[in-house]
Amino acid sequence: MVKKQLIMEKAIDLFAKQGFEATSVQQITEHCGISKGAFYLSFKSKDELILALIDHFMMQFTADIDYVVKNTKDDEKLFHEFYYTTFNSFLKHSDFGKILMKEQSQSFNKELLIKMQSYDKLYEKSIMTMIDRLYGDEIEHIKYDLMYCIKGFTSTYSHLFLFQNVSVDLDLLSQSLVEKTHILAKHTTIPFISAELVHMGRLPIDDSVTKEQILEVVEQKIEEIEESIEKESLVLLKEHLVEPSLSPAIIKGLLENIRNHPHCKWISYLLRNYYKFY
Amino acid sequence: MVKKQLIMEKAIDLFAKQGFEATSVQQITEHCGISKGAFYLSFKSKDELILALIDHFMMQFTADIDYVVKNTKDDEKLFHEFYYTTFNSFLKHSDFGKILMKEQSQSFNKELLIKMQSYDKLYEKSIMTMIDRLYGDEIEHIKYDLMYCIKGFTSTYSHLFLFQNVSVDLDLLSQSLVEKTHILAKHTTIPFISAELVHMGRLPIDDSVTKEQILEVVEQKIEEIEESIEKESLVLLKEHLVEPSLSPAIIKGLLENIRNHPHCKWISYLLRNYYKFY
DNA sequence: TTGACAAATGACCGATTAGTCATTATTATA
DNA sequence: TATAATAATGACTAATCGGTCATTTGTCAA
């Protein structure tokens, strides 16, 4: 299982430099110092690797954004936290960010397309939550336009530090985008994007998650991670899932324990939403 | 020479669907109904094909935008014309637009990277011209931010009709973006992007064009095109280049003759700038 | 009809690809 | 230490890639 992570880390390096298709399995295994056969013990195919990478990072990203959006109490800081977290994630995992930008609209794989669309949908949902909370009904008619502009800002400005090697002041960048967002929200009058337009051309996605599915992910992670606090927290959460016995306060504390572990963010996200902690 | 155009047209289809690297020369020649050898009579390599495609479309696009920016007299309509022309070009050549979006940051080829950056620079120049004309010194401190937002709008909203199969009202879209642009220009106070930031991380590009270079392109096009009016106009323009003999009015008229021919837009652009017609 | 020239062909080349599997090395158990 | 179970190897396959070139086909004027 630790081999799987090694491969993923080294593959990221190469994919970011050369792109997915231009990188061979041979190159990856050489970069890892393992044999070609060993690669196929961890992943059934090269495609499965890229899917795993996307899941690994997008789950963290989605969970981080969701946490910030739902746990920032101060309305004044909401968009700033959102922008900052978005850019910080891109910066922290800039290699993956590059892959994402490069391969974004590359429909070479239907499964990948559906995956990306489902994460994108969650991202849009978070943005809409913020817009509804800050501006309410008063901008009902232009709220999808605002959402689209916000998405546009994040992707456009990400290019700056992903593809041009410039170091940027994320705080200032976030400030300037918060201002732009507020300005657009207050003054825009001409709507262009409707709810229908947002959802058209999308593939239908089943995004309901059952207790059993969560349980499966939790059990898998328990095997994977080694840190004691996180592992014990997961075990307790798993037992509570099978047979509820803990108080909400304890649950919330356990979730907080695992929230910042890179491999637990997604579980934390799933459970937060399962237990309706927001 | 007509074979070259056939290959380019058919290749566009496949590149848009599968991407550049995922499309083989074999596939292209089969789609054209020609042999593999015939392909290499028209293009020295597969790389040369993609470079030719990018030149072919980007020259048209750049020339169109430049014309609109320099020839729209009414300030009120300037940004509307700009947005409309941008989106209309993307829509008209949507297959190429897809390729552009897919392959944008793919640095698989240094020559391609430089090419794209030089066209991008021209696009940014056009935007800055509009900003300077409409808002002048009053927004000096945030003009690069505004430019970046405008670029962001065009690329973000292009996704709508390129990758989701939705038909959009380009006029309404342009209207709504004109409004957003004006709003941002009037109210933005926090600058983030500086002139240095825009030019950092860029490769140096030589964008001066000599008379000899223009002459070369003109002569080449004279051989290529068949339409009589355009051809004759080109011949006259060429003679005037070698030995000036025509009045400015005639030159302007000749340029107008060829302006809307897909293969002459670039020449028209080069000559307009050479004779300083703006 | 002939011969000279150009256009077009597709079998072929060496390199590279994703993926397999018989074999070997390592580890755990008894 | 002996045995069973697991992990890891890398030579191998079949397919495909971009690109070449001896050969064939087509098109002229003579």
Coordinates of C-alpha atoms (C1' of nucleotides) in Angstrom, one line a residue:
Chain A
M1 CA 0.0 0.0 0.0
V2 CA 2.9 2.3 0.7
K3 CA 4.2 1.4 -2.8
K4 CA 1.0 2.8 -4.3
Q5 CA 1.8 6.2 -2.7
L6 CA 5.4 6.1 -3.9
I7 CA 4.2 5.5 -7.5
M8 CA 1.6 8.3 -7.2
E9 CA 4.1 10.8 -5.9
K10 CA 6.7 10.0 -8.6
A11 CA 4.1 9.9 -11.4
I12 CA 2.9 13.4 -10.4
D13 CA 6.4 14.7 -11.1
L14 CA 6.5 13.3 -14.6
F15 CA 2.9 14.0 -15.5
A16 CA 3.3 17.6 -14.6
K17 CA 6.3 18.0 -16.8
Q18 CA 5.3 15.9 -19.8
G19 CA 1.6 15.3 -19.5
F20 CA -0.2 12.1 -19.0
E21 CA -0.1 10.5 -22.4
A22 CA 3.5 11.5 -23.0
T23 CA 4.7 9.7 -19.9
S24 CA 5.3 6.0 -20.1
V25 CA 4.9 3.4 -17.4
Q26 CA 8.6 2.6 -17.9
Q27 CA 9.6 6.1 -17.1
I28 CA 7.5 6.0 -13.9
T29 CA 8.9 2.8 -12.7
E30 CA 12.4 3.9 -13.4
H31 CA 11.8 7.1 -11.5
C32 CA 10.5 5.0 -8.6
G33 CA 13.3 2.5 -8.7
I34 CA 11.0 -0.4 -9.1
S35 CA 10.2 -2.9 -11.9
K36 CA 7.5 -2.7 -14.4
G37 CA 5.8 -5.7 -13.0
A38 CA 5.6 -4.0 -9.5
F39 CA 3.7 -1.2 -11.0
Y40 CA 1.0 -3.5 -12.2
L41 CA 0.7 -5.0 -8.7
S42 CA -0.4 -1.6 -7.4
F43 CA -2.5 -0.5 -10.4
K44 CA -4.4 -2.5 -12.9
S45 CA -3.6 -0.1 -15.7
K46 CA -2.1 3.3 -16.4
D47 CA -5.6 4.8 -16.6
E48 CA -6.3 3.6 -13.1
L49 CA -3.3 5.6 -11.9
I50 CA -4.5 8.9 -13.2
L51 CA -8.0 8.2 -11.8
A52 CA -6.4 7.5 -8.4
L53 CA -4.4 10.7 -8.6
I54 CA -7.4 12.8 -9.4
D55 CA -9.4 11.2 -6.6
H56 CA -6.6 11.7 -4.1
F57 CA -6.1 15.4 -4.7
M58 CA -9.7 16.4 -5.6
M59 CA -11.0 14.7 -2.4
Q60 CA -8.6 16.8 -0.3
F61 CA -9.4 19.9 -2.3
T62 CA -13.2 19.5 -2.1
A63 CA -13.1 18.7 1.6
D64 CA -10.9 21.7 2.4
I65 CA -13.2 24.1 0.4
D66 CA -16.3 22.6 2.0
Y67 CA -14.9 23.0 5.5
V68 CA -13.9 26.6 4.9
V69 CA -17.3 27.5 3.4
K70 CA -19.3 25.9 6.2
N71 CA -17.0 26.8 9.1
T72 CA -16.1 30.4 8.5
K73 CA -18.4 32.3 10.9
D74 CA -17.5 35.8 9.8
D75 CA -19.3 36.8 6.6
E76 CA -16.7 39.5 6.0
K77 CA -14.0 36.8 5.7
L78 CA -15.9 34.2 3.8
F79 CA -14.9 34.9 0.3
H80 CA -11.3 35.7 1.4
E81 CA -11.0 32.4 3.1
F82 CA -12.5 30.7 0.0
Y83 CA -10.1 32.3 -2.5
Y84 CA -7.1 31.8 -0.2
T85 CA -7.9 28.2 0.4
T86 CA -8.4 27.6 -3.3
F87 CA -5.2 29.2 -4.4
N88 CA -3.3 27.7 -1.5
S89 CA -4.3 24.2 -2.5
F90 CA -3.3 24.8 -6.0
L91 CA 0.0 26.2 -4.8
K92 CA 0.7 23.4 -2.4
H93 CA -0.1 20.8 -5.0
S94 CA 1.1 22.8 -7.9
D95 CA 2.3 19.7 -9.9
F96 CA -1.2 18.2 -9.6
G97 CA -2.7 21.6 -10.5
K98 CA -0.7 21.6 -13.7
I99 CA -2.0 18.2 -14.6
L100 CA -5.5 19.3 -13.9
M101 CA -5.2 22.3 -16.1
K102 CA -3.6 20.4 -18.9
E103 CA -5.9 17.4 -18.9
Q104 CA -9.0 19.3 -17.9
S105 CA -11.1 19.1 -21.0
Q106 CA -9.3 16.0 -22.4
S107 CA -12.2 13.6 -22.7
F108 CA -9.9 10.7 -23.5
N109 CA -11.6 8.7 -20.8
K110 CA -15.3 8.8 -20.0
E111 CA -14.8 7.7 -16.4
L112 CA -12.4 10.6 -15.9
L113 CA -14.8 13.1 -17.4
I114 CA -17.6 12.0 -15.1
K115 CA -15.3 12.1 -12.1
M116 CA -14.1 15.6 -12.9
Q117 CA -17.7 16.8 -13.5
S118 CA -18.8 15.5 -10.2
Y119 CA -16.0 17.3 -8.3
D120 CA -16.7 20.4 -10.3
K121 CA -20.4 20.2 -9.3
L122 CA -19.4 20.1 -5.6
Y123 CA -17.1 23.1 -6.1
E124 CA -20.0 25.0 -7.7
K125 CA -22.2 24.0 -4.9
S126 CA -19.8 25.5 -2.4
I127 CA -19.7 28.7 -4.3
M128 CA -23.5 28.9 -4.5
T129 CA -23.7 28.3 -0.8
M130 CA -21.5 31.3 -0.2
I131 CA -23.4 33.5 -2.6
D132 CA -26.8 32.6 -1.1
R133 CA -25.5 33.3 2.4
L134 CA -23.9 36.6 1.6
Y135 CA -26.3 38.2 -0.9
G136 CA -29.5 36.2 -0.4
D137 CA -32.4 36.8 -2.7
E138 CA -31.4 40.2 -3.8
I139 CA -29.1 38.9 -6.5
E140 CA -31.2 35.9 -7.4
H141 CA -31.3 36.8 -11.1
I142 CA -27.5 37.1 -11.5
K143 CA -26.3 34.5 -9.0
Y144 CA -25.2 32.0 -11.6
D145 CA -23.3 34.7 -13.5
L146 CA -21.5 35.6 -10.3
M147 CA -20.7 31.9 -9.7
Y148 CA -19.3 31.6 -13.2
C149 CA -17.2 34.7 -12.7
I150 CA -15.8 33.4 -9.4
K151 CA -14.9 30.1 -11.1
G152 CA -13.3 32.2 -13.9
F153 CA -11.2 34.2 -11.5
T154 CA -9.8 31.2 -9.7
S155 CA -8.9 29.3 -12.9
T156 CA -7.5 32.4 -14.7
Y157 CA -5.4 33.6 -11.8
S158 CA -4.1 30.1 -11.0
H159 CA -2.3 30.2 -14.4
L160 CA -0.1 33.0 -13.0
F161 CA 1.7 30.9 -10.4
L162 CA 1.2 27.5 -12.1
F163 CA 2.7 28.2 -15.5
Q164 CA 4.6 31.4 -15.1
N165 CA 7.1 31.0 -12.4
V166 CA 6.1 34.0 -10.4
S167 CA 5.7 34.0 -6.6
V168 CA 2.5 35.8 -5.7
D169 CA 1.1 37.3 -2.5
L170 CA -1.9 35.0 -2.0
D171 CA -3.4 37.3 0.6
L172 CA -3.3 40.3 -1.7
L173 CA -4.6 38.3 -4.6
S174 CA -7.5 37.0 -2.4
Q175 CA -8.3 40.6 -1.3
S176 CA -8.4 41.9 -4.8
L177 CA -10.7 39.1 -5.9
V178 CA -13.0 39.5 -2.9
E179 CA -13.4 43.1 -3.9
K180 CA -14.1 42.2 -7.5
T181 CA -16.6 39.7 -6.4
H182 CA -18.5 42.2 -4.2
I183 CA -18.4 44.8 -6.9
L184 CA -19.9 42.4 -9.4
A185 CA -22.5 41.2 -6.9
K186 CA -23.6 44.8 -6.1
H187 CA -23.7 46.3 -9.6
T188 CA -24.4 43.6 -12.2
T189 CA -27.8 43.9 -13.8
I190 CA -27.7 41.9 -17.0
P191 CA -28.1 38.2 -16.4
F192 CA -26.7 35.8 -18.9
I193 CA -26.3 32.4 -17.2
S194 CA -29.4 30.6 -16.1
A195 CA -29.8 27.5 -13.9
E196 CA -30.7 25.5 -17.0
L197 CA -27.5 26.7 -18.8
V198 CA -25.4 25.5 -15.8
H199 CA -26.9 22.1 -15.8
M200 CA -27.2 21.5 -19.5
G201 CA -24.7 19.3 -21.3
R202 CA -23.9 17.6 -18.0
L203 CA -23.9 13.9 -17.6
P204 CA -26.2 12.7 -14.8
I205 CA -24.3 12.0 -11.7
D206 CA -25.3 9.9 -8.7
D207 CA -23.9 11.8 -5.7
S208 CA -25.8 10.1 -2.8
V209 CA -23.5 8.3 -0.4
T210 CA -24.7 5.5 1.7
K211 CA -23.5 4.4 5.2
E212 CA -22.1 1.3 3.7
Q213 CA -20.0 3.2 1.2
I214 CA -18.6 5.4 4.0
L215 CA -17.9 2.3 6.1
E216 CA -16.0 0.8 3.2
V217 CA -13.8 3.9 2.8
V218 CA -13.2 4.1 6.5
E219 CA -12.1 0.4 6.8
Q220 CA -9.8 0.9 3.8
K221 CA -8.1 3.9 5.4
I222 CA -7.7 2.2 8.7
E223 CA -5.5 -0.3 7.0
E224 CA -3.5 2.3 5.1
I225 CA -2.5 4.9 7.7
E226 CA -0.1 4.5 10.5
E227 CA -0.4 7.6 12.7
S228 CA -1.9 6.5 16.0
I229 CA -4.3 9.3 16.9
E230 CA -5.8 9.4 13.4
K231 CA -6.0 5.6 13.3
E232 CA -7.7 5.3 16.7
S233 CA -10.1 8.1 15.8
L234 CA -11.0 6.2 12.6
V235 CA -11.6 3.0 14.5
L236 CA -13.9 4.7 17.0
L237 CA -15.8 6.4 14.1
K238 CA -16.1 3.1 12.4
E239 CA -17.6 1.4 15.5
H240 CA -20.0 4.3 15.9
L241 CA -21.1 3.9 12.3
V242 CA -21.8 0.2 12.9
E243 CA -23.5 0.8 16.2
P244 CA -24.0 4.4 17.4
S245 CA -22.7 4.9 20.9
L246 CA -20.9 8.2 21.0
S247 CA -22.2 11.7 21.7
P248 CA -22.2 14.4 19.0
A249 CA -19.4 16.3 20.8
I250 CA -17.1 13.3 20.7
I251 CA -17.9 12.7 17.1
K252 CA -17.1 16.3 16.2
G253 CA -13.8 16.0 18.2
L254 CA -12.9 12.8 16.4
L255 CA -13.6 14.4 13.1
E256 CA -11.4 17.4 14.0
N257 CA -8.6 14.9 14.8
I258 CA -8.5 13.6 11.3
R259 CA -9.5 16.7 9.4
N260 CA -6.0 17.8 8.5
H261 CA -4.5 14.4 7.6
P262 CA -4.1 14.4 3.9
H263 CA -5.6 10.9 3.6
C264 CA -8.5 11.5 5.9
K265 CA -9.9 14.7 4.5
W266 CA -12.4 12.9 2.3
I267 CA -13.7 10.7 5.1
S268 CA -14.0 13.8 7.3
Y269 CA -16.0 15.5 4.6
L270 CA -18.2 12.5 4.1
L271 CA -18.9 12.1 7.8
R272 CA -19.4 15.8 8.4
N273 CA -22.1 15.7 5.8
Y274 CA -23.5 12.4 7.0
Y275 CA -23.9 13.7 10.5
K276 CA -25.0 17.1 9.2
F277 CA -22.3 19.0 11.1
Y278 CA -22.6 22.5 9.6
Chain B
M1 CA -1.3 23.2 -52.1
V2 CA -5.0 22.3 -52.0
K3 CA -3.9 19.0 -50.5
K4 CA -2.4 20.9 -47.6
Q5 CA -5.7 22.5 -46.8
L6 CA -7.5 19.2 -47.0
I7 CA -5.2 17.6 -44.5
M8 CA -5.5 20.6 -42.2
E9 CA -9.3 20.5 -42.3
K10 CA -9.5 16.8 -41.6
A11 CA -6.8 16.9 -39.0
I12 CA -8.8 19.6 -37.1
D13 CA -11.7 17.2 -36.8
L14 CA -9.6 14.5 -35.2
F15 CA -7.5 16.7 -33.0
A16 CA -10.6 18.3 -31.6
K17 CA -12.0 14.9 -30.7
Q18 CA -8.9 13.1 -29.5
G19 CA -6.2 15.7 -28.9
F20 CA -3.0 16.2 -30.8
E21 CA -0.9 13.4 -29.4
A22 CA -3.6 10.8 -29.4
T23 CA -4.2 11.3 -33.1
S24 CA -1.9 9.4 -35.4
V25 CA -0.8 10.4 -38.9
Q26 CA -2.3 7.1 -40.1
Q27 CA -5.7 8.2 -38.8
I28 CA -5.4 11.6 -40.5
T29 CA -4.5 10.1 -43.9
E30 CA -7.3 7.6 -43.7
H31 CA -9.7 10.4 -42.9
C32 CA -8.4 12.3 -45.9
G33 CA -8.5 9.3 -48.2
I34 CA -4.8 9.7 -49.0
S35 CA -1.7 7.7 -48.4
K36 CA 0.8 8.2 -45.6
G37 CA 3.4 9.2 -48.1
A38 CA 1.2 11.9 -49.5
F39 CA 1.0 13.4 -46.0
Y40 CA 4.7 13.9 -45.8
L41 CA 4.7 15.6 -49.2
S42 CA 2.7 18.4 -47.7
F43 CA 4.2 18.5 -44.2
K44 CA 7.7 17.7 -43.1
S45 CA 6.4 16.2 -39.8
K46 CA 3.4 15.9 -37.6
D47 CA 4.7 18.8 -35.5
E48 CA 4.7 21.0 -38.6
L49 CA 1.0 20.3 -39.1
I50 CA 0.0 21.6 -35.7
L51 CA 2.2 24.6 -36.1
A52 CA 0.5 25.4 -39.4
L53 CA -2.9 24.9 -37.9
I54 CA -2.2 27.3 -35.1
D55 CA -0.8 29.9 -37.5
H56 CA -3.7 29.5 -39.9
F57 CA -6.3 30.2 -37.3
M58 CA -4.5 32.5 -34.9
M59 CA -3.5 34.8 -37.7
Q60 CA -7.2 35.2 -38.7
F61 CA -8.2 35.6 -35.1
T62 CA -5.5 38.2 -34.3
A63 CA -6.3 40.2 -37.5
D64 CA -10.0 40.2 -36.8
I65 CA -9.6 41.4 -33.2
D66 CA -7.0 44.1 -34.3
Y67 CA -9.4 45.3 -37.0
V68 CA -12.3 45.6 -34.6
V69 CA -10.3 47.4 -31.9
K70 CA -8.8 49.9 -34.3
N71 CA -11.8 50.5 -36.5
T72 CA -14.7 50.7 -34.1
K73 CA -15.3 54.5 -33.9
D74 CA -18.1 54.4 -31.3
D75 CA -16.6 54.1 -27.8
E76 CA -19.9 52.7 -26.5
K77 CA -19.7 49.8 -28.8
L78 CA -16.0 49.0 -28.5
F79 CA -16.0 46.3 -25.9
H80 CA -19.2 44.8 -27.3
E81 CA -17.6 44.4 -30.7
F82 CA -14.5 43.0 -29.1
Y83 CA -16.3 40.4 -27.1
Y84 CA -18.7 39.5 -29.9
T85 CA -15.8 39.1 -32.4
T86 CA -13.8 37.0 -29.9
F87 CA -16.7 34.6 -29.2
N88 CA -17.8 34.6 -32.8
S89 CA -14.4 33.5 -33.9
F90 CA -14.3 30.7 -31.3
L91 CA -17.8 29.6 -32.4
K92 CA -17.1 29.7 -36.1
H93 CA -13.9 27.7 -35.6
S94 CA -15.1 25.7 -32.6
D95 CA -13.0 22.7 -33.4
F96 CA -9.9 24.7 -33.4
G97 CA -11.0 26.4 -30.3
K98 CA -11.2 23.1 -28.6
I99 CA -7.7 22.2 -29.6
L100 CA -6.5 25.5 -28.4
M101 CA -8.1 25.0 -25.0
K102 CA -6.8 21.5 -24.7
E103 CA -3.3 22.1 -25.8
Q104 CA -2.9 25.6 -24.3
S105 CA -0.4 25.0 -21.6
Q106 CA 1.0 21.8 -23.1
S107 CA 4.7 22.7 -23.5
F108 CA 5.5 19.6 -25.5
N109 CA 7.1 21.8 -28.1
K110 CA 9.1 25.0 -27.5
E111 CA 8.4 26.4 -30.9
L112 CA 4.7 26.0 -30.3
L113 CA 5.0 27.7 -26.9
I114 CA 6.8 30.7 -28.3
K115 CA 4.2 30.9 -31.1
M116 CA 1.3 30.9 -28.7
Q117 CA 2.9 33.4 -26.4
S118 CA 3.5 35.8 -29.3
Y119 CA -0.2 35.6 -30.4
D120 CA -1.2 36.0 -26.8
K121 CA 0.9 39.1 -26.5
L122 CA -0.9 40.6 -29.5
Y123 CA -4.3 39.8 -27.9
E124 CA -3.2 41.4 -24.7
K125 CA -2.0 44.4 -26.6
S126 CA -5.4 44.8 -28.3
I127 CA -7.1 44.7 -24.9
M128 CA -4.8 47.3 -23.4
T129 CA -5.4 49.5 -26.4
M130 CA -9.1 49.4 -25.6
I131 CA -8.6 50.0 -21.9
D132 CA -6.4 53.0 -22.5
R133 CA -8.8 54.5 -25.0
L134 CA -11.9 54.1 -22.9
Y135 CA -10.6 54.8 -19.4
G136 CA -7.3 56.6 -19.9
D137 CA -5.1 57.4 -17.0
E138 CA -7.9 57.3 -14.4
I139 CA -7.5 53.5 -14.0
E140 CA -3.8 53.3 -14.6
H141 CA -3.2 51.4 -11.3
I142 CA -5.7 48.6 -12.1
K143 CA -5.5 48.4 -15.8
Y144 CA -3.5 45.2 -15.9
D145 CA -6.0 43.6 -13.5
L146 CA -8.8 44.7 -15.8
M147 CA -7.0 43.2 -18.8
Y148 CA -6.6 39.9 -16.9
C149 CA -10.2 39.8 -16.0
I150 CA -11.2 40.4 -19.6
K151 CA -9.0 37.6 -20.7
G152 CA -10.5 35.4 -17.9
F153 CA -14.0 36.2 -19.1
T154 CA -13.4 35.3 -22.7
S155 CA -11.7 32.0 -21.8
T156 CA -14.1 31.0 -19.1
Y157 CA -17.3 31.8 -21.1
S158 CA -15.9 30.1 -24.2
H159 CA -16.0 26.8 -22.3
L160 CA -19.8 27.1 -22.3
F161 CA -20.3 26.7 -26.0
L162 CA -17.1 24.8 -26.8
F163 CA -17.4 21.9 -24.3
Q164 CA -21.0 21.9 -23.2
N165 CA -23.2 21.7 -26.3
V166 CA -25.3 24.7 -25.5
S167 CA -26.3 27.4 -28.0
V168 CA -25.8 30.8 -26.6
D169 CA -27.0 34.3 -27.5
L170 CA -23.6 35.9 -28.3
D171 CA -25.2 39.4 -28.3
L172 CA -26.6 39.0 -24.8
L173 CA -23.4 37.4 -23.6
S174 CA -21.3 40.3 -24.9
Q175 CA -23.7 42.8 -23.4
S176 CA -23.4 41.1 -20.0
L177 CA -19.6 41.1 -20.2
V178 CA -19.4 44.7 -21.3
E179 CA -21.4 45.6 -18.2
K180 CA -19.1 43.5 -16.0
T181 CA -16.0 45.1 -17.6
H182 CA -17.3 48.7 -17.0
I183 CA -18.3 47.9 -13.4
L184 CA -14.9 46.5 -12.6
A185 CA -13.2 49.5 -14.3
K186 CA -15.2 52.0 -12.3
H187 CA -15.1 50.4 -8.9
T188 CA -12.0 48.3 -8.5
T189 CA -9.5 49.8 -6.0
I190 CA -7.2 47.0 -5.0
P191 CA -4.5 46.4 -7.7
F192 CA -2.9 43.0 -7.9
I193 CA -1.3 42.6 -11.3
S194 CA 1.6 44.8 -12.2
A195 CA 3.3 45.4 -15.5
E196 CA 6.2 43.3 -14.3
L197 CA 4.0 40.4 -13.4
V198 CA 2.4 40.4 -16.8
H199 CA 5.8 40.2 -18.5
M200 CA 7.6 37.9 -16.1
G201 CA 8.1 34.3 -17.0
R202 CA 7.7 35.2 -20.7
L203 CA 10.1 34.2 -23.4
P204 CA 11.5 37.1 -25.3
I205 CA 9.8 37.5 -28.6
D206 CA 10.9 39.3 -31.7
D207 CA 7.8 40.9 -33.2
S208 CA 9.1 43.3 -35.7
V209 CA 8.2 42.6 -39.2
T210 CA 10.2 43.7 -42.2
K211 CA 9.1 44.6 -45.7
E212 CA 10.8 41.6 -47.0
Q213 CA 8.9 39.3 -44.7
I214 CA 5.6 40.8 -45.8
L215 CA 6.6 40.5 -49.4
E216 CA 7.4 36.9 -48.9
V217 CA 4.0 36.1 -47.4
V218 CA 2.2 38.1 -50.1
E219 CA 4.0 36.2 -52.9
Q220 CA 3.1 32.9 -51.3
K221 CA -0.5 33.8 -51.0
I222 CA -0.7 35.0 -54.6
E223 CA 0.2 31.5 -55.7
E224 CA -2.3 29.9 -53.3
I225 CA -5.6 31.7 -53.8
E226 CA -7.8 31.7 -56.9
E227 CA -10.4 34.3 -56.3
S228 CA -9.8 37.0 -58.9
I229 CA -10.5 40.2 -57.0
E230 CA -8.4 39.1 -54.0
K231 CA -5.6 37.9 -56.2
E232 CA -5.5 41.1 -58.3
S233 CA -5.5 43.2 -55.1
L234 CA -2.6 41.2 -53.8
V235 CA -0.6 41.6 -57.0
L236 CA -1.2 45.4 -56.9
L237 CA -0.2 45.5 -53.2
K238 CA 2.9 43.5 -54.0
E239 CA 3.9 45.9 -56.8
H240 CA 3.4 48.8 -54.5
L241 CA 5.5 47.2 -51.9
V242 CA 8.4 46.8 -54.3
E243 CA 8.0 50.2 -55.8
P244 CA 5.4 52.6 -54.2
S245 CA 3.1 54.0 -56.8
L246 CA -0.4 54.0 -55.4
S247 CA -2.3 56.6 -53.3
P248 CA -3.3 55.8 -49.7
A249 CA -6.9 55.7 -50.7
I250 CA -6.3 53.0 -53.2
I251 CA -4.2 51.0 -50.7
K252 CA -6.9 51.2 -48.2
G253 CA -9.4 50.1 -50.7
L254 CA -7.3 47.1 -51.8
L255 CA -6.8 46.1 -48.1
E256 CA -10.6 46.2 -47.7
N257 CA -10.9 43.9 -50.7
I258 CA -8.9 41.2 -49.1
R259 CA -9.9 41.8 -45.4
N260 CA -12.6 39.1 -45.2
H261 CA -10.9 36.4 -47.2
P262 CA -9.8 33.7 -44.6
H263 CA -6.4 33.4 -46.1
C264 CA -5.7 37.1 -46.5
K265 CA -6.6 38.3 -43.0
W266 CA -3.0 38.1 -41.8
I267 CA -1.6 40.0 -44.8
S268 CA -4.3 42.6 -44.3
Y269 CA -3.2 42.9 -40.7
L270 CA 0.5 43.1 -41.5
L271 CA 0.0 45.7 -44.2
R272 CA -2.5 47.8 -42.1
N273 CA 0.2 48.0 -39.4
Y274 CA 2.9 48.5 -42.0
Y275 CA 1.1 51.5 -43.5
K276 CA -0.1 52.7 -40.1
F277 CA -3.8 52.5 -41.1
Y278 CA -5.5 53.1 -37.7
Chain C
dT1 C1' 2.8 5.9 -78.9
dT2 C1' 6.6 7.1 -76.4
dG3 C1' 9.5 9.0 -72.8
dA4 C1' 10.3 12.3 -69.1
dC5 C1' 8.7 14.0 -65.1
dA6 C1' 5.9 14.6 -61.1
dA7 C1' 2.5 12.7 -57.8
dA8 C1' 1.1 9.2 -55.0
dT9 C1' 1.5 4.8 -52.9
dG10 C1' 2.0 1.5 -49.0
dA11 C1' 5.3 -2.0 -47.4
dC12 C1' 8.7 -1.4 -44.4
dC13 C1' 11.9 0.4 -40.5
dG14 C1' 13.5 1.1 -35.9
dA15 C1' 11.7 2.8 -31.7
dT16 C1' 8.4 2.8 -28.3
dT17 C1' 4.1 1.5 -26.1
dA18 C1' 0.9 -0.9 -22.4
dG19 C1' 0.6 -5.0 -20.4
dT20 C1' 1.9 -10.2 -19.3
dC21 C1' 4.0 -14.0 -17.0
dA22 C1' 7.4 -17.6 -15.9
dT23 C1' 11.0 -17.1 -12.9
dT24 C1' 13.5 -15.5 -8.8
dA25 C1' 14.0 -13.2 -4.3
dT26 C1' 12.2 -12.2 0.1
dT27 C1' 9.6 -12.8 4.1
dA28 C1' 6.8 -15.3 7.5
dT29 C1' 5.6 -19.4 9.7
dA30 C1' 6.2 -23.8 11.8
Chain D
dT1 C1' 16.3 -24.8 9.2
dA2 C1' 12.7 -26.1 5.9
dT3 C1' 8.5 -24.9 3.8
dA4 C1' 4.9 -22.1 2.2
dA5 C1' 3.4 -17.7 0.8
dT6 C1' 4.1 -13.4 -1.0
dA7 C1' 6.6 -9.7 -3.5
dA8 C1' 9.3 -8.4 -7.2
dT9 C1' 11.5 -8.9 -11.5
dG10 C1' 12.5 -7.9 -16.5
dA11 C1' 12.4 -10.4 -20.8
dC12 C1' 8.8 -10.8 -23.7
dT13 C1' 4.6 -9.9 -26.8
dA14 C1' 1.6 -7.7 -29.9
dA15 C1' 0.4 -3.4 -31.3
dT16 C1' 1.2 1.2 -32.8
dC17 C1' 4.0 5.1 -33.5
dG18 C1' 6.3 8.7 -36.8
dG19 C1' 8.8 8.6 -40.7
dT20 C1' 11.2 6.7 -45.2
dC21 C1' 11.7 5.2 -49.9
dA22 C1' 11.7 2.0 -53.8
dT23 C1' 8.0 1.4 -56.7
dT24 C1' 3.8 2.4 -59.3
dT25 C1' 0.5 5.5 -61.3
dG26 C1' -0.8 9.7 -63.7
dT27 C1' 0.1 13.5 -66.9
dC28 C1' 2.1 16.0 -69.9
dA29 C1' 4.6 17.3 -74.6
dA30 C1' 6.8 15.5 -78.5

